[in-house]
């Protein structure tokens, strides 16, 4: 009896249950699958979803850590530090896991598609549509990590191998080399369109759906829409079209401001803004497992988590751009600031906190650092003391506690009066909680693939690339004014659209693994001019060889055929 070694579900809950457990085991007879497709299909499909749990961990880290929303307290021997430092190597166990689990999803979903005949029922077709969605999604995510941005010669730059399922001849196995970026995007699009056409049942954001396929298509086409300076209007229009399908479906709704500030705490099935997420449940974690989850690096909650990565100075400045967020006194201006939790010392101690330039002995700037200088007040006069030096501060906006200092290096810096924060080494601990507290369970988090907020921003950018600035401004302000009521942009045109839309995407989609890709796909350089050990004086251009990851060396060594490595310089 022919066996198909695939990942199956070991759990008793139904396909539409609110808390799903997707754990892989064993193998199943292919004859059993064919004779009872609907009964077997559910287990087979949930095996695909199971693989995505481990996959999503690295997906988050390689997308988010390579951006400019986070900083780390110091260098690390963990493989993820390469994502931050841009010191690329082919021997990275985290990227190996990302590759392996991504291709397991591709292989299993492809095998299901081959074995199960379409048209048996709406339920079977819907599950097959989910398989097409998962496969298309994997090709897109793998290609954006291992292949160069689409605007850079997609016909010749390499993406990933297109291998749809287990070959018939496993004895004389020979697999193709990496396909072009263009071919990989075409594969992803064809799969997502097929998924869109087959899915008629929406089981909630923990499962693929027609709207999830449309949402991802809006992003895929946005990635293909070129730069603001040289847009591809055909793809920009398709990004608009698919975003509009999702918005007009009325299946989802934007959370109001107050509810949105607790977005991270809402379980996916109760979150009307979530379109597709990688569902995690508390029973998957035991003991100290939460230390090693996505949120565990960003905070320590209830004794769980390393709490060694914090919001970057750049991201904090963006949050404060419209008005200062005074966390200590719970005065939140930008709703997205609620996902940041500064850690204050137990004893009240007012300080003036600012970021200064750091120089080496040759007077060459090498980075930045925070200063927390104790404050004294005498009427309207505010002074601070750092070591044996005292400074009289100049009010910039005294009502908000914003002052400037003429520092000993001859430069003037702007900072805020605040309570003293705890330091990890020399860095104030600005915890990130956007990836924590789901269902109020410390570090539980279901990674978000698509939500309605992103779809409005996708359409805004695509409209701008089409020169439809009024429409772009309308969509942009829907998202902006949710977090900043009454602070929408009065104008949007060719002179400011790129900067304003990029800024709003960074604010809104931070800690969803989008930032680094958003920078490079639009031909921009990544600038990280803020405190941290990440080479802050080095900008990374979109044309730098390091914007893509190396193919894992173990994958190359084990591959039955040629698997071309990315350039190493």
Coordinates of C-alpha atoms in Angstrom, one line a residue:
X1 CA 0.0 0.0 0.0
X2 CA 1.5 3.3 -1.1
X3 CA 2.2 5.7 1.8
X4 CA 2.5 9.4 1.7
X5 CA 4.6 10.7 4.5
X6 CA 2.9 14.0 5.4
X7 CA 1.9 16.0 8.4
X8 CA -1.4 15.4 10.0
X9 CA -3.5 16.8 12.8
X10 CA -3.6 15.1 16.2
X11 CA -6.6 16.8 17.8
X12 CA -10.2 16.4 18.4
X13 CA -11.6 19.8 17.6
X14 CA -13.6 20.5 14.4
X15 CA -12.4 22.5 11.4
X16 CA -14.4 25.5 12.5
X17 CA -13.5 25.3 16.2
X18 CA -12.4 28.5 17.9
X19 CA -9.2 27.1 19.4
X20 CA -7.4 24.9 16.9
X21 CA -4.5 22.6 17.7
X22 CA -2.4 21.8 14.7
X23 CA 0.2 19.2 15.6
X24 CA 1.9 17.0 13.0
X25 CA 2.4 13.2 13.2
X26 CA 3.0 10.1 11.2
X27 CA 1.7 9.2 7.8
X28 CA -1.5 8.2 6.1
X29 CA -2.3 5.8 3.3
X30 CA -2.9 7.5 0.0
X31 CA -5.7 5.1 -0.7
X32 CA -7.5 6.1 2.5
X33 CA -7.2 9.8 1.4
X34 CA -8.7 9.2 -2.0
X35 CA -11.5 7.0 -0.7
X36 CA -12.5 9.4 2.0
X37 CA -11.2 12.8 0.7
X38 CA -13.4 15.0 2.9
X39 CA -12.5 13.2 6.1
X40 CA -8.8 13.0 5.3
X41 CA -8.5 16.4 3.7
X42 CA -9.2 18.2 7.0
X43 CA -6.3 16.4 8.7
X44 CA -3.9 16.8 5.7
X45 CA -4.7 20.5 5.5
X46 CA -4.2 21.1 9.2
X47 CA -0.8 19.5 8.8
X48 CA 0.1 22.4 6.5
X49 CA -1.1 24.9 9.0
X50 CA 1.0 23.1 11.7
X51 CA 4.2 23.7 9.7
X52 CA 3.5 27.4 9.5
X53 CA 3.8 27.8 13.3
X54 CA 7.6 27.2 13.3
X55 CA 7.9 29.0 9.9
X56 CA 6.2 32.1 11.2
X57 CA 8.8 32.6 14.0
X58 CA 11.7 33.1 11.6
X59 CA 9.4 34.9 9.1
X60 CA 8.9 37.5 11.8
X61 CA 12.5 37.8 12.8
X62 CA 14.1 38.0 9.4
X63 CA 11.5 40.7 8.3
X64 CA 11.4 42.8 11.5
X65 CA 14.9 42.6 12.9
X66 CA 16.4 43.7 9.5
X67 CA 14.4 46.9 9.7
X68 CA 14.6 50.1 11.7
X69 CA 11.8 49.7 14.3
X70 CA 13.9 47.8 16.9
X71 CA 17.2 48.0 18.6
X72 CA 19.0 45.3 20.7
X73 CA 20.8 45.8 23.9
X74 CA 24.1 44.3 22.6
X75 CA 25.6 41.9 20.1
X76 CA 24.5 38.3 20.3
X77 CA 25.7 34.9 19.3
X78 CA 22.2 33.8 18.3
X79 CA 21.7 33.3 14.6
X80 CA 19.1 36.0 14.5
X81 CA 21.8 38.7 15.1
X82 CA 22.8 38.3 11.5
X83 CA 19.4 39.8 10.5
X84 CA 20.2 42.9 12.6
X85 CA 23.9 43.3 11.8
X86 CA 23.6 42.4 8.0
X87 CA 26.6 40.1 8.4
X88 CA 25.1 37.5 6.1
X89 CA 26.3 33.9 6.2
X90 CA 24.9 30.7 4.5
X91 CA 25.1 28.7 7.8
X92 CA 22.2 30.1 9.8
X93 CA 20.0 27.6 11.5
X94 CA 17.0 30.0 11.7
X95 CA 17.0 30.6 8.0
X96 CA 17.4 26.8 7.5
X97 CA 14.2 26.4 9.5
X98 CA 12.4 29.1 7.5
X99 CA 13.4 27.4 4.2
X100 CA 12.6 23.8 5.3
X101 CA 9.2 24.6 6.8
X102 CA 8.3 26.8 3.9
X103 CA 9.0 24.0 1.5
X104 CA 7.2 21.5 3.7
X105 CA 4.1 23.6 3.3
X106 CA 4.6 23.8 -0.4
X107 CA 5.1 20.1 -0.8
X108 CA 2.2 19.0 1.3
X109 CA -0.3 21.5 -0.1
X110 CA 0.9 20.5 -3.6
X111 CA 0.4 16.8 -2.8
X112 CA -3.1 17.4 -1.5
X113 CA -3.9 19.3 -4.7
X114 CA -2.7 16.4 -6.8
X115 CA -4.6 13.7 -4.9
X116 CA -8.0 15.4 -4.3
X117 CA -10.2 16.0 -7.2
X118 CA -12.0 19.4 -7.5
X119 CA -15.7 19.7 -7.8
X120 CA -16.8 17.1 -5.2
X121 CA -18.4 19.7 -2.9
X122 CA -18.1 23.3 -1.8
X123 CA -16.4 22.1 1.3
X124 CA -13.7 20.1 -0.5
X125 CA -13.1 22.9 -3.0
X126 CA -12.8 25.4 -0.2
X127 CA -10.1 23.3 1.4
X128 CA -8.3 22.9 -1.9
X129 CA -8.5 26.6 -2.2
X130 CA -6.8 26.9 1.1
X131 CA -4.0 24.7 -0.2
X132 CA -3.5 27.0 -3.2
X133 CA -3.4 30.0 -0.8
X134 CA -0.8 28.5 1.5
X135 CA 1.4 27.4 -1.4
X136 CA 1.1 30.8 -3.1
X137 CA 1.8 32.6 0.2
X138 CA 4.9 30.5 0.8
X139 CA 6.3 31.2 -2.6
X140 CA 5.8 34.9 -2.1
X141 CA 7.4 35.0 1.4
X142 CA 10.3 32.8 0.4
X143 CA 10.9 34.9 -2.8
X144 CA 10.9 38.2 -0.9
X145 CA 13.5 36.9 1.5
X146 CA 15.8 35.1 -0.9
X147 CA 15.1 37.1 -4.1
X148 CA 15.9 40.7 -4.8
X149 CA 13.2 43.4 -4.9
X150 CA 10.9 43.1 -7.9
X151 CA 11.8 46.4 -9.5
X152 CA 15.4 45.2 -9.9
X153 CA 15.5 43.0 -13.1
X154 CA 12.9 40.3 -12.0
X155 CA 13.4 38.4 -15.3
X156 CA 17.1 37.6 -14.5
X157 CA 17.4 37.8 -10.7
X158 CA 16.8 34.5 -9.0
X159 CA 14.0 33.7 -6.6
X160 CA 13.5 30.2 -5.3
X161 CA 13.0 26.7 -6.9
X162 CA 9.4 26.0 -8.0
X163 CA 8.8 22.5 -7.0
X164 CA 5.1 21.7 -6.6
X165 CA 4.8 18.4 -4.8
X166 CA 6.7 15.2 -4.5
X167 CA 8.1 14.0 -7.8
X168 CA 6.9 10.6 -9.1
X169 CA 10.5 9.3 -9.6
X170 CA 12.2 9.6 -6.2
X171 CA 15.0 7.2 -7.2
X172 CA 16.4 9.4 -10.0
X173 CA 15.4 12.6 -8.3
X174 CA 16.6 15.8 -10.0
X175 CA 15.1 19.1 -9.0
X176 CA 15.3 22.4 -10.9
X177 CA 17.5 25.3 -9.9
X178 CA 16.0 28.6 -8.7
X179 CA 13.5 30.2 -11.0
X180 CA 13.6 33.9 -11.7
X181 CA 11.9 36.4 -9.3
X182 CA 9.3 37.1 -12.0
X183 CA 8.5 33.4 -12.4
X184 CA 8.1 33.0 -8.6
X185 CA 5.8 35.9 -8.4
X186 CA 3.8 34.5 -11.3
X187 CA 3.5 31.2 -9.4
X188 CA 2.4 32.9 -6.3
X189 CA -0.2 35.0 -8.2
X190 CA -1.6 32.0 -10.1
X191 CA -2.0 30.1 -6.8
X192 CA -3.6 33.0 -5.0
X193 CA -6.0 33.6 -7.9
X194 CA -6.9 29.9 -8.0
X195 CA -7.5 30.1 -4.2
X196 CA -9.7 33.1 -4.6
X197 CA -11.8 31.3 -7.2
X198 CA -12.3 28.2 -5.1
X199 CA -12.9 29.4 -1.6
X200 CA -16.5 30.3 -0.7
X201 CA -16.4 29.6 3.0
X202 CA -14.8 32.0 5.5
X203 CA -14.0 30.1 8.7
X204 CA -12.3 33.2 10.3
X205 CA -8.8 34.7 10.3
X206 CA -7.1 31.5 11.5
X207 CA -7.8 29.9 8.1
X208 CA -7.3 30.9 4.6
X209 CA -10.2 32.6 2.8
X210 CA -11.1 34.3 -0.5
X211 CA -10.6 37.6 1.2
X212 CA -7.2 36.5 2.6
X213 CA -6.2 35.6 -1.0
X214 CA -7.3 39.0 -2.2
X215 CA -5.5 40.8 0.6
X216 CA -2.3 39.0 -0.2
X217 CA -2.7 39.7 -3.9
X218 CA -3.0 43.4 -3.1
X219 CA 0.4 43.2 -1.4
X220 CA 2.0 41.1 -4.1
X221 CA 1.0 43.5 -6.8
X222 CA 2.1 46.4 -4.6
X223 CA 5.6 44.8 -4.4
X224 CA 5.5 44.6 -8.2
X225 CA 4.4 48.2 -8.7
X226 CA 7.9 49.7 -8.9
X227 CA 9.2 52.7 -7.0
X228 CA 7.6 56.1 -6.6
X229 CA 10.1 57.5 -9.1
X230 CA 9.4 54.7 -11.7
X231 CA 6.1 53.1 -11.0
X232 CA 4.5 50.2 -12.8
X233 CA 1.0 51.5 -13.2
X234 CA -0.4 48.2 -14.4
X235 CA 0.5 46.4 -11.2
X236 CA -0.4 49.5 -9.1
X237 CA -3.9 49.3 -10.5
X238 CA -4.1 45.6 -9.7
X239 CA -3.1 46.4 -6.2
X240 CA -5.9 48.9 -6.0
X241 CA -8.4 46.4 -7.4
X242 CA -7.6 43.6 -5.0
X243 CA -7.5 46.0 -2.0
X244 CA -10.9 47.3 -3.0
X245 CA -12.3 43.8 -3.2
X246 CA -11.3 43.2 0.4
X247 CA -12.6 46.6 1.6
X248 CA -15.9 46.3 -0.2
X249 CA -16.5 42.8 1.0
X250 CA -17.6 44.3 4.3
X251 CA -16.3 41.1 5.9
X252 CA -13.8 43.1 8.1
X253 CA -13.9 46.4 9.9
X254 CA -11.3 48.8 11.4
X255 CA -11.3 48.7 15.1
X256 CA -12.1 52.0 16.8
X257 CA -9.2 53.9 18.4
X258 CA -9.7 52.6 21.9
X259 CA -10.1 49.0 20.9
X260 CA -7.2 49.2 18.5
X261 CA -4.9 50.2 21.3
X262 CA -5.6 46.7 22.7
X263 CA -5.3 45.0 19.3
X264 CA -2.6 42.6 20.6
X265 CA -4.8 41.3 23.4
X266 CA -7.7 40.3 21.2
X267 CA -7.8 36.6 20.1
X268 CA -8.0 36.4 16.3
X269 CA -11.5 34.9 16.1
X270 CA -12.8 38.0 18.0
X271 CA -10.8 40.6 16.0
X272 CA -12.9 42.0 13.2
X273 CA -9.8 43.7 11.6
X274 CA -7.7 40.5 11.3
X275 CA -7.9 38.8 7.8
X276 CA -5.3 36.0 8.2
X277 CA -3.1 35.1 11.1
X278 CA -0.9 32.1 12.1
X279 CA -3.0 30.9 15.0
X280 CA -1.1 30.0 18.2
X281 CA -2.8 28.7 21.4
X282 CA -1.6 28.7 25.0
X283 CA -1.4 24.9 25.2
X284 CA 1.5 24.9 22.7
X285 CA 3.7 26.5 25.3
X286 CA 4.9 25.1 28.6
X287 CA 7.5 26.0 31.1
X288 CA 9.8 28.7 29.7
X289 CA 8.7 28.3 26.1
X290 CA 7.4 31.9 26.0
X291 CA 11.0 33.1 26.4
X292 CA 11.7 31.8 22.9
X293 CA 8.5 33.1 21.2
X294 CA 8.4 36.2 19.1
X295 CA 7.3 38.5 22.0
X296 CA 9.9 37.0 24.4
X297 CA 12.7 39.1 22.9
X298 CA 10.7 42.3 23.1
X299 CA 9.6 42.2 26.8
X300 CA 9.4 40.3 30.0
X301 CA 5.8 39.9 31.1
X302 CA 4.8 37.9 34.2
X303 CA 8.4 36.6 34.4
X304 CA 8.4 35.4 30.8
X305 CA 10.7 36.7 28.1
X306 CA 14.2 37.9 27.7
X307 CA 13.2 41.6 27.2
X308 CA 16.4 42.4 25.3
X309 CA 15.0 44.2 22.2
X310 CA 13.3 47.6 22.4
X311 CA 11.6 50.2 20.2
X312 CA 14.2 52.1 18.2
X313 CA 14.9 55.7 18.7
X314 CA 13.7 56.3 15.2
X315 CA 10.4 54.6 15.8
X316 CA 9.9 56.5 19.1
X317 CA 10.6 59.8 17.3
X318 CA 7.9 59.0 14.7
X319 CA 5.4 58.3 17.4
X320 CA 6.2 61.6 19.0
X321 CA 6.2 63.6 15.8
X322 CA 2.6 64.9 16.2
X323 CA 2.8 65.3 19.9
X324 CA 4.7 63.8 22.8
X325 CA 3.5 60.5 24.2
X326 CA 3.9 60.8 27.9
X327 CA 3.7 57.1 29.0
X328 CA 4.5 57.7 32.6
X329 CA 1.4 60.0 33.0
X330 CA -0.7 57.9 30.6
X331 CA -1.0 60.7 28.0
X332 CA -1.0 58.8 24.7
X333 CA -1.1 61.0 21.6
X334 CA -0.6 58.4 18.9
X335 CA -2.7 55.2 19.6
X336 CA 0.2 53.1 18.3
X337 CA 2.3 54.3 21.2
X338 CA 0.2 52.0 23.4
X339 CA 2.2 49.0 22.0
X340 CA 5.3 50.5 23.7
X341 CA 5.8 50.2 27.4
X342 CA 8.8 52.1 28.9
X343 CA 10.1 50.4 32.0
X344 CA 10.6 53.0 34.8
X345 CA 12.6 52.6 38.0
X346 CA 10.7 52.0 41.2
X347 CA 11.9 55.3 42.7
X348 CA 10.7 58.5 41.3
X349 CA 13.6 60.4 39.8
X350 CA 12.9 63.1 37.2
X351 CA 15.5 63.2 34.4
X352 CA 16.2 64.9 31.1
X353 CA 16.5 62.1 28.5
X354 CA 18.0 62.7 25.1
X355 CA 20.1 61.0 22.4
X356 CA 23.6 62.3 21.8
X357 CA 26.2 61.7 19.1
X358 CA 29.1 59.4 20.0
X359 CA 32.7 60.0 18.7
X360 CA 35.9 58.0 18.8
X361 CA 39.3 59.3 19.8
X362 CA 39.8 60.7 16.3
X363 CA 36.6 62.7 16.6
X364 CA 34.8 60.6 14.0
X365 CA 31.2 59.9 14.8
X366 CA 30.7 56.2 15.5
X367 CA 27.1 56.1 16.8
X368 CA 24.6 57.4 19.3
X369 CA 23.7 56.9 22.9
X370 CA 21.0 57.9 25.4
X371 CA 21.6 60.3 28.3
X372 CA 19.4 60.4 31.4
X373 CA 20.5 63.5 33.4
X374 CA 19.0 64.3 36.8
X375 CA 16.8 67.4 36.8
X376 CA 16.3 70.2 39.3
X377 CA 13.8 73.0 39.0
X378 CA 13.8 76.5 40.3
X379 CA 10.6 78.3 39.2
X380 CA 10.7 78.2 35.4
X381 CA 14.4 77.4 35.3
X382 CA 15.2 73.7 34.6
X383 CA 18.7 72.4 35.0
X384 CA 20.2 68.9 34.6
X385 CA 23.4 67.4 35.7
X386 CA 25.5 64.7 34.0
X387 CA 28.5 63.8 36.0
X388 CA 30.1 67.0 37.1
X389 CA 28.6 69.1 34.4
X390 CA 25.4 71.1 34.8
X391 CA 23.2 72.5 32.0
X392 CA 20.4 75.0 31.9
X393 CA 17.7 73.7 29.6
X394 CA 15.9 75.7 27.0
X395 CA 12.1 75.1 26.7
X396 CA 10.9 74.0 23.3
X397 CA 7.4 73.1 24.4
X398 CA 7.4 73.3 28.2
X399 CA 3.8 72.1 28.4
X400 CA 4.8 68.8 26.9
X401 CA 8.1 68.7 28.8
X402 CA 10.2 69.1 25.7
X403 CA 13.5 71.0 26.1
X404 CA 16.8 71.4 24.4
X405 CA 20.4 71.3 25.7
X406 CA 23.5 73.0 24.5
X407 CA 25.7 70.0 25.2
X408 CA 29.5 69.8 26.0
X409 CA 30.3 68.6 22.4
X410 CA 29.0 71.9 21.0
X411 CA 25.8 70.5 19.7
X412 CA 22.2 71.2 20.6
X413 CA 20.0 68.2 21.3
X414 CA 16.3 68.0 22.0
X415 CA 14.8 65.7 24.6
X416 CA 12.1 65.3 27.2
X417 CA 11.6 65.5 31.0
X418 CA 10.5 62.1 32.2
X419 CA 11.0 59.7 35.1
X420 CA 14.2 57.7 35.0
X421 CA 13.9 54.5 33.0
X422 CA 15.5 51.1 33.7
X423 CA 18.6 50.4 31.6
X424 CA 19.7 47.2 30.1
X425 CA 23.4 47.8 29.7
X426 CA 23.3 51.5 28.6
X427 CA 19.9 51.4 26.8
X428 CA 16.5 52.5 28.2
X429 CA 14.1 49.6 28.1
X430 CA 11.2 50.5 25.8
X431 CA 9.3 47.3 25.8
X432 CA 7.4 46.3 22.7
X433 CA 4.1 44.5 23.5
X434 CA 2.5 44.3 20.1
X435 CA 3.5 40.7 19.9
X436 CA 2.4 39.8 23.4
X437 CA -0.7 39.3 25.7
X438 CA -3.0 37.7 23.2
X439 CA -6.0 36.7 25.3
X440 CA -4.0 38.3 28.2
X441 CA -1.6 35.3 28.2
X442 CA 1.9 36.8 28.8
X443 CA 3.8 36.2 25.5
X444 CA 1.1 34.5 23.4
X445 CA 0.9 35.9 19.9
X446 CA -0.6 34.8 16.6
X447 CA 1.6 36.4 13.9
X448 CA -0.5 38.7 11.7
X449 CA -0.2 38.1 7.9
X450 CA -3.0 40.4 6.8
X451 CA -5.3 42.9 8.5
X452 CA -7.6 45.6 7.2
X453 CA -5.3 48.5 8.3
X454 CA -2.7 47.2 5.8
X455 CA -5.1 47.0 3.0
X456 CA -6.0 50.7 3.2
X457 CA -2.3 51.5 3.2
X458 CA -1.7 49.2 0.2
X459 CA -4.4 51.0 -1.7
X460 CA -3.1 54.4 -0.7
X461 CA 0.4 53.7 -2.0
X462 CA -1.0 52.2 -5.2
X463 CA -3.2 55.2 -5.8
X464 CA -0.2 57.5 -5.3
X465 CA 1.8 55.6 -7.8
X466 CA -1.1 56.0 -10.2
X467 CA -1.1 59.8 -9.6
X468 CA -4.5 59.6 -7.9
X469 CA -3.5 61.7 -4.8
X470 CA -6.9 62.6 -3.6
X471 CA -7.9 58.9 -3.4
X472 CA -4.5 58.1 -1.8
X473 CA -5.0 60.8 0.8
X474 CA -8.4 59.6 1.7
X475 CA -7.2 56.1 2.4
X476 CA -4.1 57.3 4.2
X477 CA -6.0 59.5 6.5
X478 CA -8.5 56.8 7.4
X479 CA -5.6 54.9 9.0
X480 CA -3.8 58.0 10.3
X481 CA -6.8 59.6 12.0
X482 CA -7.7 56.4 13.8
X483 CA -4.5 56.8 15.7
X484 CA -4.2 60.6 15.6
X485 CA -7.8 62.0 15.6
X486 CA -8.0 65.3 13.7
X487 CA -4.4 65.0 12.5
X488 CA -5.0 63.8 8.9
X489 CA -2.9 65.3 6.1
X490 CA -4.3 68.3 4.5
X491 CA -2.5 67.6 1.2
X492 CA -0.8 64.8 -0.6
X493 CA 1.0 65.2 -3.9
X494 CA 4.1 64.0 -5.8
X495 CA 6.4 66.0 -3.5
X496 CA 5.3 64.4 -0.3
X497 CA 3.4 61.2 -1.0
X498 CA 6.3 58.8 -0.7
X499 CA 7.5 60.2 2.6
X500 CA 4.1 60.3 4.2
X501 CA 2.8 56.9 3.0
X502 CA 6.1 55.3 4.0
X503 CA 5.9 56.9 7.4
X504 CA 2.4 55.8 8.0
X505 CA 3.2 52.2 6.9
X506 CA 6.1 52.2 9.4
X507 CA 3.9 53.4 12.2
X508 CA 1.0 51.2 11.5
X509 CA 2.7 47.9 10.5
X510 CA 5.6 48.0 12.9
X511 CA 6.4 44.6 14.4
X512 CA 4.5 42.7 11.7
X513 CA 7.7 41.8 9.7
X514 CA 7.0 44.2 6.9
X515 CA 9.4 47.1 7.4
X516 CA 12.7 46.0 5.8
X517 CA 10.9 44.8 2.7
X518 CA 8.9 48.0 2.4
X519 CA 12.1 50.0 2.4
X520 CA 14.0 48.0 -0.2
X521 CA 11.1 47.3 -2.6
X522 CA 10.7 51.1 -3.1
X523 CA 14.4 51.5 -3.8
X524 CA 15.2 53.3 -0.5
X525 CA 18.2 52.9 1.8
X526 CA 17.7 51.6 5.3
X527 CA 18.9 54.2 7.8
X528 CA 19.4 53.3 11.4
X529 CA 20.8 56.5 13.0
X530 CA 19.9 55.7 16.6
X531 CA 21.5 54.0 19.6
X532 CA 22.4 50.3 19.4
X533 CA 25.2 48.0 18.4
X534 CA 23.9 47.6 14.8
X535 CA 26.5 49.8 13.0
X536 CA 24.3 52.9 13.1
X537 CA 26.5 55.0 10.8
X538 CA 26.1 52.4 8.0
X539 CA 23.2 52.8 5.6
X540 CA 22.1 49.8 3.6
X541 CA 21.1 50.6 0.0
X542 CA 18.4 48.7 -1.8
X543 CA 21.0 47.5 -4.3
X544 CA 23.3 46.1 -1.5
X545 CA 23.8 42.3 -1.9
X546 CA 22.8 42.0 1.8
X547 CA 19.2 42.9 1.3
X548 CA 18.5 39.3 0.5
X549 CA 19.5 36.3 2.6
X550 CA 21.8 33.5 1.6
X551 CA 20.3 30.2 0.6
X552 CA 21.0 27.8 3.5
X553 CA 24.2 25.9 2.8
X554 CA 22.6 22.7 4.1
X555 CA 19.8 23.1 1.6
X556 CA 22.4 23.4 -1.2
X557 CA 24.4 20.4 0.0
X558 CA 21.3 18.2 0.2
X559 CA 19.6 19.4 -3.0
X560 CA 19.3 16.8 -5.8
X561 CA 20.4 19.2 -8.5
X562 CA 21.9 22.7 -8.8
X563 CA 20.8 25.2 -6.2
X564 CA 22.5 28.5 -7.0
X565 CA 23.7 30.6 -4.1
X566 CA 23.1 34.4 -3.8
X567 CA 26.0 36.7 -4.5
X568 CA 28.4 37.0 -1.5
X569 CA 29.6 40.5 -2.3

